[in-house]
Coordinates of C-alpha atoms in Angstrom, one line a residue:
X1 CA 120.0 57.3 36.0
X2 CA 119.2 60.4 37.9
X3 CA 115.6 60.5 39.1
X4 CA 113.8 63.5 40.6
X5 CA 110.7 62.8 42.6
X6 CA 108.3 65.7 43.3
X7 CA 106.7 64.9 46.7
X8 CA 107.8 61.4 47.6
X9 CA 107.5 61.3 51.4
X10 CA 104.1 60.0 52.1
X11 CA 103.1 56.7 50.4
X12 CA 103.9 55.8 46.8
X13 CA 107.0 58.0 46.7
X14 CA 108.6 56.0 49.5
X15 CA 108.3 52.9 47.4
X16 CA 109.5 54.6 44.3
X17 CA 112.7 55.6 46.3
X18 CA 113.2 51.9 47.2
X19 CA 112.7 50.7 43.6
X20 CA 115.0 53.3 42.1
X21 CA 117.8 52.7 44.7
X22 CA 117.5 48.9 44.3
X23 CA 118.2 49.4 40.5
X24 CA 121.2 51.5 41.2
X25 CA 119.8 54.9 40.4
X26 CA 120.4 58.3 42.0
X27 CA 117.3 59.9 43.6
X28 CA 116.6 63.5 44.6
X29 CA 113.4 64.5 46.4
X30 CA 111.8 67.9 45.9
X31 CA 109.1 68.8 48.5
X32 CA 108.1 71.3 51.1
X33 CA 109.6 69.2 53.9
X34 CA 106.3 69.4 55.9
X35 CA 105.2 65.8 55.8
X36 CA 107.4 62.9 56.9
X37 CA 111.1 62.6 57.3
X38 CA 112.8 59.5 58.7
X39 CA 115.8 57.3 58.2
X40 CA 114.4 55.7 55.1
X41 CA 113.8 59.1 53.3
X42 CA 117.1 60.6 54.4
X43 CA 119.0 58.0 52.3
X44 CA 118.5 60.3 49.4
X45 CA 119.1 64.0 48.6
X46 CA 116.3 66.3 49.6
X47 CA 115.7 69.8 48.4
X48 CA 112.9 71.7 50.0
X49 CA 110.6 74.3 48.5
X50 CA 107.1 74.9 47.2
X51 CA 106.8 73.5 43.6
X52 CA 104.8 76.6 42.6
X53 CA 107.5 79.1 43.5
X54 CA 110.8 77.5 44.6
X55 CA 111.8 75.2 41.7
X56 CA 114.9 77.3 41.3
X57 CA 116.2 75.6 44.4
X58 CA 117.1 72.7 42.2
X59 CA 119.8 74.8 40.8
X60 CA 121.5 73.5 37.6
X61 CA 120.8 69.8 38.3
X62 CA 119.7 67.7 35.4
X63 CA 117.7 64.5 35.5
X64 CA 117.0 61.5 33.3
X65 CA 113.4 61.4 34.6
X66 CA 111.0 63.3 36.8
X67 CA 108.2 61.5 38.7
X68 CA 105.4 63.8 39.8
X69 CA 103.5 62.2 42.7
X70 CA 101.6 65.2 43.9
X71 CA 100.2 67.2 41.0
X72 CA 96.5 68.0 41.2
X73 CA 96.0 71.4 39.5
X74 CA 96.9 71.9 35.9
X75 CA 98.4 75.3 36.6
X76 CA 100.7 73.7 39.2
X77 CA 102.0 70.9 36.9
X78 CA 102.4 73.5 34.1
X79 CA 104.9 75.4 36.3
X80 CA 106.8 72.2 37.0
X81 CA 106.8 70.9 33.4
X82 CA 108.0 74.3 32.0
X83 CA 110.8 74.6 34.5
X84 CA 112.0 71.0 34.0
X85 CA 111.5 70.5 30.3
X86 CA 115.1 71.4 29.5
X87 CA 116.4 69.7 32.5
X88 CA 115.0 66.2 32.1
X89 CA 114.3 63.7 29.4
X90 CA 111.1 62.3 30.7
X91 CA 108.2 63.4 32.9
X92 CA 106.2 60.7 34.7
X93 CA 102.9 61.8 36.1
X94 CA 101.0 59.8 38.7
X95 CA 97.5 60.2 37.5
X96 CA 94.4 58.2 38.5
X97 CA 91.7 55.9 37.3
X98 CA 89.4 58.6 38.4
X99 CA 90.0 60.4 35.1
X100 CA 87.3 58.1 33.7
X101 CA 83.6 58.9 34.2
X102 CA 81.8 57.5 37.3
X103 CA 80.0 54.9 35.3
X104 CA 82.5 53.1 33.1
X105 CA 81.6 49.7 31.7
X106 CA 83.6 46.8 33.1
X107 CA 87.0 46.2 31.4
X108 CA 87.3 49.8 30.3
X109 CA 90.7 50.8 28.8
X110 CA 92.8 53.8 28.0
X111 CA 90.5 54.7 25.0
X112 CA 87.5 55.2 27.3
X113 CA 86.2 58.8 27.4
X114 CA 87.5 60.8 30.3
X115 CA 85.9 63.3 32.7
X116 CA 85.6 66.9 31.6
X117 CA 84.8 70.3 33.2
X118 CA 82.3 72.7 31.6
X119 CA 83.3 76.3 30.9
X120 CA 82.1 77.6 34.3
X121 CA 84.0 74.9 36.2
X122 CA 87.2 75.6 34.1
X123 CA 86.9 79.2 35.1
X124 CA 86.6 78.2 38.8
X125 CA 89.7 76.0 38.6
X126 CA 91.7 78.6 36.7
X127 CA 90.9 81.1 39.5
X128 CA 92.5 78.9 42.1
X129 CA 95.9 80.4 43.2
X130 CA 98.3 77.4 43.4
X131 CA 100.5 79.4 45.7
X132 CA 97.6 80.0 48.1
X133 CA 95.1 77.8 50.0
X134 CA 93.4 75.2 47.8
X135 CA 89.7 74.9 47.7
X136 CA 89.3 71.3 49.0
X137 CA 85.6 71.1 47.9
X138 CA 86.5 72.1 44.3
X139 CA 89.3 69.6 44.2
X140 CA 87.2 66.8 45.6
X141 CA 84.3 67.4 43.2
X142 CA 86.5 67.5 40.1
X143 CA 89.4 65.3 41.1
X144 CA 89.3 63.0 38.0
X145 CA 88.8 65.8 35.6
X146 CA 91.7 67.8 37.1
X147 CA 94.0 64.8 36.8
X148 CA 93.1 64.6 33.1
X149 CA 93.8 68.3 32.7
X150 CA 97.2 67.8 34.4
X151 CA 98.0 65.0 31.9
X152 CA 97.1 67.3 29.0
X153 CA 99.1 70.2 30.3
X154 CA 102.3 68.2 30.8
X155 CA 101.9 66.7 27.3
X156 CA 101.5 70.2 25.8
X157 CA 104.8 71.3 27.4
X158 CA 106.8 68.1 26.8
X159 CA 105.1 66.4 23.8
X160 CA 106.1 62.7 23.4
X161 CA 108.1 62.6 26.6
X162 CA 105.3 62.0 29.2
X163 CA 104.4 58.7 30.9
X164 CA 100.9 59.1 32.4
X165 CA 100.2 56.4 35.0
X166 CA 96.5 56.1 35.6
X167 CA 96.7 54.2 38.9
X168 CA 93.8 52.3 40.5
X169 CA 93.7 51.4 44.2
X170 CA 97.2 51.3 45.6
X171 CA 97.8 49.4 48.8
X172 CA 100.7 48.6 51.0
X173 CA 102.8 50.0 53.8
X174 CA 102.5 53.8 54.4
X175 CA 99.0 53.8 52.9
X176 CA 97.5 56.5 55.2
X177 CA 94.0 56.1 53.8
X178 CA 93.7 52.7 55.7
X179 CA 91.1 51.4 53.2
X180 CA 92.7 48.1 52.5
X181 CA 94.5 48.2 55.8
X182 CA 91.2 48.1 57.6
X183 CA 90.4 44.7 56.3
X184 CA 93.8 43.4 57.1
X185 CA 93.7 44.5 60.7
X186 CA 90.1 43.6 61.2
X187 CA 90.5 40.1 59.9
X188 CA 93.7 39.6 61.8
X189 CA 91.8 40.5 65.0
X190 CA 89.5 37.5 64.4
X191 CA 86.0 36.8 65.5
X192 CA 82.8 37.4 63.6
X193 CA 83.3 40.1 60.9
X194 CA 80.6 42.1 59.2
X195 CA 81.2 41.8 55.4
X196 CA 79.3 44.0 52.9
X197 CA 76.9 42.9 50.2
X198 CA 78.0 39.7 48.4
X199 CA 81.3 37.8 48.3
X200 CA 81.0 37.6 44.5
X201 CA 81.7 41.4 44.0
X202 CA 85.1 41.8 42.3
X203 CA 87.9 43.9 43.8
X204 CA 91.0 45.3 42.2
X205 CA 94.2 46.8 43.7
X206 CA 97.9 46.9 43.3
X207 CA 100.8 46.7 45.8
X208 CA 102.7 50.0 45.8
X209 CA 105.9 48.1 45.4
X210 CA 104.7 46.4 42.2
X211 CA 103.6 49.7 40.8
X212 CA 106.8 51.4 41.7
X213 CA 109.0 48.7 40.3
X214 CA 107.1 48.8 37.0
X215 CA 107.4 52.6 36.8
X216 CA 111.2 52.5 37.3
X217 CA 111.5 49.8 34.6
X218 CA 109.4 52.0 32.2
X219 CA 111.7 54.9 32.9
X220 CA 114.7 52.6 32.2
X221 CA 113.2 51.7 28.9
X222 CA 112.2 55.3 28.0
X223 CA 108.6 54.3 27.6
X224 CA 105.9 57.0 27.4
X225 CA 102.2 57.2 26.8
X226 CA 99.0 56.5 28.9
X227 CA 98.7 53.4 30.9
X228 CA 96.1 52.0 33.3
X229 CA 98.0 50.4 36.1
X230 CA 96.4 48.3 38.9
X231 CA 95.7 44.6 39.6
X232 CA 94.2 42.2 37.0
X233 CA 90.5 42.7 36.6
X234 CA 88.0 39.8 37.5
X235 CA 90.7 37.8 39.3
X236 CA 89.7 38.3 42.9
X237 CA 86.3 38.9 44.5
X238 CA 85.5 40.3 47.9
X239 CA 85.1 36.8 49.5
X240 CA 88.4 35.6 48.1
X241 CA 90.1 38.8 49.3
X242 CA 88.9 38.3 52.9
X243 CA 89.6 34.6 52.8
X244 CA 93.2 35.2 51.6
X245 CA 93.7 37.8 54.3
X246 CA 92.5 35.2 56.9
X247 CA 94.9 32.7 55.6
X248 CA 97.9 35.1 55.5
X249 CA 97.2 36.4 59.0
X250 CA 96.4 32.9 60.4
X251 CA 93.3 34.5 62.0
X252 CA 90.4 32.7 63.5
X253 CA 87.7 34.7 61.7
X254 CA 84.3 34.1 60.1
X255 CA 82.4 36.4 57.9
X256 CA 78.8 37.5 58.1
X257 CA 77.6 38.9 54.7
X258 CA 74.9 41.5 55.2
X259 CA 73.0 42.4 52.1
X260 CA 72.7 45.9 50.6
X261 CA 69.1 46.4 51.8
X262 CA 70.2 45.9 55.4
X263 CA 73.3 48.1 55.1
X264 CA 71.3 50.9 53.5
X265 CA 68.6 50.7 56.1
X266 CA 71.2 51.1 58.8
X267 CA 73.1 53.9 57.1
X268 CA 76.3 52.0 56.7
X269 CA 78.4 54.2 54.5
X270 CA 79.8 52.5 51.4
X271 CA 83.6 52.9 50.9
X272 CA 84.3 54.8 54.1
X273 CA 82.8 52.4 56.7
X274 CA 83.0 49.4 54.4
X275 CA 86.1 50.0 52.2
X276 CA 86.1 48.6 48.7
X277 CA 82.3 48.2 48.8
X278 CA 79.8 50.0 46.6
X279 CA 76.1 48.9 46.5
X280 CA 74.9 47.3 43.3
X281 CA 72.3 50.1 43.1
X282 CA 75.2 52.6 42.6
X283 CA 75.7 53.0 38.8
X284 CA 79.4 53.5 39.3
X285 CA 79.7 50.1 40.9
X286 CA 79.4 48.3 37.6
X287 CA 83.0 49.0 36.4
X288 CA 84.6 50.8 39.3
X289 CA 87.1 48.0 40.2
X290 CA 87.2 46.4 36.7
X291 CA 89.8 48.4 34.8
X292 CA 91.6 46.9 31.8
X293 CA 95.4 46.8 32.2
X294 CA 96.4 44.9 29.1
X295 CA 98.8 47.7 27.9
X296 CA 100.7 47.7 31.2
X297 CA 100.9 43.9 31.3
X298 CA 102.4 43.9 27.8
X299 CA 105.1 46.3 29.2
X300 CA 106.0 43.8 31.9
X301 CA 103.8 44.7 34.9
X302 CA 104.1 41.9 37.4
X303 CA 102.5 41.2 40.8
X304 CA 103.9 39.6 44.0
X305 CA 101.9 37.1 45.9
X306 CA 98.9 38.7 47.6
X307 CA 99.8 37.1 51.0
X308 CA 103.0 39.0 51.0
X309 CA 101.1 42.3 50.6
X310 CA 98.8 41.3 53.4
X311 CA 101.7 40.4 55.8
X312 CA 103.6 43.6 54.9
X313 CA 100.5 45.8 55.7
X314 CA 99.9 43.9 58.9
X315 CA 103.4 44.3 60.2
X316 CA 103.6 47.9 59.2
X317 CA 100.3 49.0 60.7
X318 CA 101.1 47.3 64.0
X319 CA 103.8 49.9 64.5
X320 CA 101.3 52.8 64.1
X321 CA 99.5 53.9 67.2
X322 CA 96.9 56.1 65.5
X323 CA 93.3 54.7 65.0
X324 CA 92.4 53.5 61.6
X325 CA 91.1 56.2 59.3
X326 CA 88.7 53.9 57.4
X327 CA 86.3 51.2 58.4
X328 CA 83.5 50.7 60.9
X329 CA 84.1 51.0 64.6
X330 CA 84.1 47.8 66.8
X331 CA 81.0 49.0 68.7
X332 CA 79.0 49.8 65.6
X333 CA 80.0 46.5 64.0
X334 CA 78.8 44.5 67.0
X335 CA 75.5 46.4 67.1
X336 CA 74.9 45.7 63.4
X337 CA 75.9 42.0 63.7
X338 CA 73.4 41.6 66.5
X339 CA 70.7 43.3 64.4
X340 CA 71.5 41.1 61.4
X341 CA 71.4 37.8 63.4
X342 CA 68.2 38.8 65.1
X343 CA 66.6 39.4 61.8
X344 CA 67.8 36.1 60.4

């Protein structure tokens, strides 16, 4: 099969390249050429251009499937879908679990209501020039609703030929958010580790390789529709995650669980300083990492051993010199641990 990936150089796209090539498919990348280019990416054909204005650079090429990893604005994906609708059989859009409201009930599925913009917000989004500078504030505030609008726009242009992948937390090598990576590197370092809240809080994630391999198999089978895709819900809690990381990294580490009251009093920021953690007092914490994936499981979604994911992340991040982009600093962690133990 011939597969076109829009974007494809930063995180998930790199794993999609691997999964497609492993199954004997031909891959073409279309992107601006401004992010990353290395030996791994250069294995495949690359065509550079802005998706809003330069799709003609693809010439008369035709594809069995297009995978859109970088669509955020409905007006942008509309341009791509309209240009490609006669040149491809299937359009795969990497959407997000953020399309659901901030307070879904645990075990929510694809039938759960999705986020919507009001008339004024729709006008604001429509006024954004996709060829110009994007308003980061607007995109951030309406990320989930915009992803849903993108899904709808592509389906309007290519009815019945769209696979919308509502992905949850994706982890693995090349994850430049460093959210899961923070815990891998911190536990591997060893010592006494500040852990947030309670070890019983559930976590949910998927290895980028597992997600990519499933997407390629769905393309091979010509499967379309809407699918929630992440790890199994209610299978791993925070304590088990940290314990499994300790085992996989063979670290000498112990965990000090500080409660929500202490963390709040000391202005510890959920999610950014303590990735994967949302206080119980946050309404969205109830179902945030508890998404139903039965539809994807029925279509063959499989998972590698968690320890393999941990070791892959550890080995990859050791090669990166930049500081972690998520997690608490060593000095602040030490200060908080001292405060916590003094209180106890």
